[in-house]
Amino acid sequence: FFILKVADTSEVGVYSIGSRIASAMVLLLTAFRAAWPAFAFSIEDDERARRAYSYVLTYLLFVASWAALALGLLAPWIVEWLTTPAFYDASDVVGLLAFGAVAFGGFIVVSIGVGRAKRTQFNWVVTGAAAAVNVALNLLLIPPYGMMGAAIATVAAYSTMFLGMIWWSQQIYPVPYQWRRVVTAAAAGVALVTVGKLAGGGLPVALLLALVYPLALLPLGFYLPAERKAIGGRLRLA
């Protein structure tokens, strides 16, 4: 809507292609969102629930960041395969929108504490603040940057939802989330997309960077000792 009013109709078409490709993340998050509440509320003991929620956030953002990384790196070839040259610029927004979905996935996880505590009356403030950020940034960024401004506004809005819900849920149902691992997983994904965009190298380099993501987390200390042991055992068996 904002691109149509502030920019032009041709850019709306290009942006819509990028948005549809990035919406592949929605398939992942829809499946998770359907199963998550039933699993989360089935854990009756609060200590076990808090521990489970902590690990779920880490592993969901690991998987989602990997998927967003792959989409961001492979977007030029996906767009080329699905569309005509007039829409090739759509690949520019795919990575941003995909990582916006990563933030939304985090929001889904951390909001469960609010539901468990039955204190959802503040949720509208969090989502309302995100909507305000989205509208303001659309008006501010679309005139100079076009659809890239809209993509940045989307990422900022979802990040606001995630951070706002973290603050609220931790006030009423504190969970010891593994923040260092969460930040490492997301930051590594963003860094690899950036490296891929700057380095060029074509499809082989993009595929390599997408596949190397789990290995890139090793020197960053993402994996716990038990996880490293399990991974090493599986590699030896393979």
XYZ file of C-alpha atoms in Angstrom:
238
model
C 0.000 0.000 0.000
C 2.721 2.473 0.962
C 4.865 1.634 -2.062
C 1.844 2.151 -4.300
C 1.041 5.537 -2.765
C 4.567 6.837 -2.224
C 6.535 5.167 -5.046
C 4.947 3.660 -8.171
C 2.966 0.656 -9.396
C 5.885 -1.036 -11.148
C 7.829 -1.220 -7.905
C 4.784 -2.744 -6.192
C 4.924 -5.634 -8.650
C 8.630 -6.202 -8.083
C 8.255 -6.019 -4.303
C 5.331 -8.456 -4.351
C 7.503 -11.067 -6.083
C 10.191 -10.716 -3.431
C 7.578 -10.891 -0.695
C 6.094 -14.077 -2.115
C 9.459 -15.785 -2.283
C 10.298 -14.747 1.272
C 6.890 -16.070 2.355
C 8.368 -19.561 2.060
C 9.373 -18.814 5.651
C 5.670 -18.685 6.477
C 5.345 -22.394 5.704
C 7.946 -23.154 8.357
C 6.434 -20.779 10.898
C 2.833 -21.812 10.222
C 3.642 -25.448 10.964
C 5.487 -24.442 14.113
C 2.803 -22.000 15.236
C 0.128 -24.688 14.915
C 2.014 -27.191 17.070
C 3.754 -24.878 19.530
C 0.919 -23.911 21.947
C -0.236 -27.494 22.465
C 3.309 -28.613 23.237
C 4.129 -25.578 25.384
C 1.021 -25.813 27.551
C 1.317 -29.593 27.926
C 4.354 -29.115 30.180
C 2.813 -28.708 33.611
C 5.937 -28.138 35.692
C 7.073 -24.520 35.402
C 10.785 -25.263 35.705
C 10.636 -27.861 32.949
C 8.535 -25.487 30.864
C 11.038 -22.651 31.224
C 13.911 -24.918 30.221
C 11.989 -26.237 27.217
C 10.986 -22.749 26.066
C 14.610 -21.656 26.273
C 15.816 -24.452 24.004
C 12.894 -24.071 21.601
C 13.745 -20.411 20.974
C 17.382 -21.290 20.289
C 16.626 -24.142 17.916
C 13.803 -22.353 16.103
C 15.996 -19.337 15.411
C 18.792 -21.656 14.306
C 16.523 -23.363 11.753
C 14.780 -20.135 10.724
C 18.073 -18.247 10.308
C 19.424 -21.076 8.155
C 16.300 -20.971 5.985
C 16.455 -17.168 5.725
C 20.145 -17.365 4.836
C 19.427 -19.860 2.054
C 16.575 -17.759 0.662
C 18.602 -14.568 0.801
C 21.595 -16.086 -0.984
C 19.651 -18.066 -3.587
C 17.035 -15.365 -4.257
C 18.594 -14.120 -7.534
C 18.371 -17.562 -9.124
C 14.925 -18.296 -7.680
C 13.606 -15.011 -9.070
C 15.289 -15.637 -12.420
C 13.716 -19.090 -12.596
C 10.210 -17.894 -11.684
C 9.967 -14.518 -13.420
C 11.132 -12.332 -16.298
C 13.984 -9.761 -16.305
C 11.591 -6.964 -15.361
C 11.242 -8.545 -11.898
C 14.846 -9.581 -11.197
C 15.346 -6.753 -8.706
C 12.848 -8.531 -6.429
C 15.731 -10.641 -5.146
C 17.092 -7.581 -3.322
C 14.341 -7.646 -0.700
C 14.089 -11.406 -0.141
C 16.853 -11.642 2.465
C 15.533 -8.724 4.509
C 11.963 -10.053 4.500
C 13.146 -13.567 5.338
C 15.061 -12.347 8.391
C 12.023 -10.314 9.372
C 10.209 -13.645 9.516
C 12.975 -14.952 11.803
C 12.160 -12.159 14.260
C 8.464 -13.032 13.980
C 9.303 -16.640 14.801
C 11.061 -15.459 17.940
C 7.972 -13.427 18.827
C 5.816 -16.569 18.562
C 8.045 -18.413 21.021
C 8.479 -15.737 23.676
C 4.796 -14.774 23.677
C 3.922 -18.206 25.063
C 4.957 -17.087 28.546
C 2.308 -14.357 28.451
C -0.316 -16.913 27.475
C 0.803 -19.305 30.201
C 0.508 -16.547 32.798
C -2.852 -15.441 31.320
C -1.633 -11.831 31.037
C -2.314 -11.140 27.365
C -4.026 -7.773 27.900
C -0.763 -5.911 27.137
C -0.155 -7.687 23.816
C -1.943 -5.008 21.822
C 0.572 -2.432 23.058
C 3.470 -4.491 21.706
C 1.847 -5.133 18.338
C 0.555 -1.559 18.191
C 4.058 -0.206 18.745
C 5.335 -2.450 15.959
C 2.595 -1.182 13.638
C 3.524 2.413 14.461
C 7.188 1.691 13.710
C 6.183 0.096 10.418
C 4.023 3.017 9.294
C 6.579 5.634 10.336
C 9.487 3.892 8.608
C 7.466 3.264 5.465
C 6.721 6.973 5.207
C 10.319 7.867 6.007
C 12.217 5.287 3.936
C 10.113 4.525 0.864
C 10.515 7.968 -0.774
C 14.347 7.760 -0.903
C 14.819 3.971 -1.047
C 11.666 2.566 -2.618
C 10.912 -1.078 -1.946
C 14.147 -1.507 0.039
C 12.760 1.035 2.497
C 9.576 -1.026 2.784
C 11.613 -4.171 3.456
C 13.643 -2.419 6.155
C 10.417 -1.173 7.736
C 9.080 -4.722 7.807
C 12.204 -6.085 9.504
C 12.105 -3.248 12.038
C 8.424 -3.879 12.814
C 8.906 -7.603 13.427
C 12.022 -6.906 15.494
C 10.027 -4.432 17.579
C 7.380 -7.092 18.184
C 10.053 -9.596 19.211
C 11.922 -7.252 21.532
C 8.736 -5.793 22.999
C 7.348 -9.230 23.778
C 10.666 -10.280 25.313
C 10.455 -7.334 27.699
C 6.804 -7.930 28.590
C 6.929 -11.705 28.938
C 10.066 -11.580 31.062
C 8.274 -9.277 33.490
C 5.539 -11.802 34.218
C 6.986 -15.207 33.267
C 10.804 -15.070 33.292
C 12.507 -17.678 31.111
C 16.306 -18.185 30.987
C 16.581 -17.874 27.223
C 20.010 -18.607 25.754
C 20.572 -15.112 24.427
C 24.184 -15.557 23.403
C 23.288 -18.565 21.257
C 20.203 -16.836 19.843
C 22.182 -13.752 18.820
C 24.996 -15.921 17.434
C 22.613 -17.937 15.244
C 20.913 -14.868 13.804
C 24.081 -12.788 13.414
C 25.926 -15.611 11.651
C 23.074 -15.931 9.169
C 23.057 -12.211 8.446
C 26.857 -12.154 8.147
C 26.926 -15.022 5.642
C 24.254 -13.380 3.484
C 26.264 -10.159 3.527
C 29.462 -11.995 2.596
C 27.670 -13.769 -0.222
C 26.232 -10.538 -1.630
C 29.573 -8.719 -1.456
C 31.755 -11.577 -2.673
C 29.737 -12.535 -5.718
C 30.960 -15.807 -7.185
C 27.659 -16.961 -8.587
C 25.502 -19.900 -7.608
C 28.340 -22.210 -6.401
C 29.446 -19.676 -3.769
C 25.849 -19.031 -2.699
C 25.206 -22.756 -2.258
C 28.472 -23.213 -0.365
C 27.705 -20.397 2.063
C 24.186 -21.712 2.610
C 25.465 -25.214 3.352
C 28.345 -24.083 5.564
C 26.102 -22.276 8.070
C 26.064 -25.031 10.755
C 29.852 -25.349 10.499
C 30.319 -21.594 10.743
C 28.669 -21.731 14.160
C 31.313 -24.103 15.538
C 34.137 -21.558 16.062
C 31.567 -19.068 17.356
C 30.799 -21.339 20.320
C 27.150 -21.845 19.417
C 26.991 -25.543 20.228
C 26.914 -26.861 23.774
C 29.404 -29.620 24.720
C 26.692 -32.293 24.593
C 25.613 -31.068 21.154
C 29.189 -31.109 19.845
C 29.600 -34.631 21.140
C 26.387 -35.771 19.468
C 27.352 -34.107 16.164
C 30.810 -35.673 16.297
C 29.301 -39.106 16.910
C 26.971 -38.753 13.932
C 29.816 -37.600 11.698
C 31.915 -40.613 12.698
C 29.021 -42.940 11.909
C 28.543 -41.241 8.535
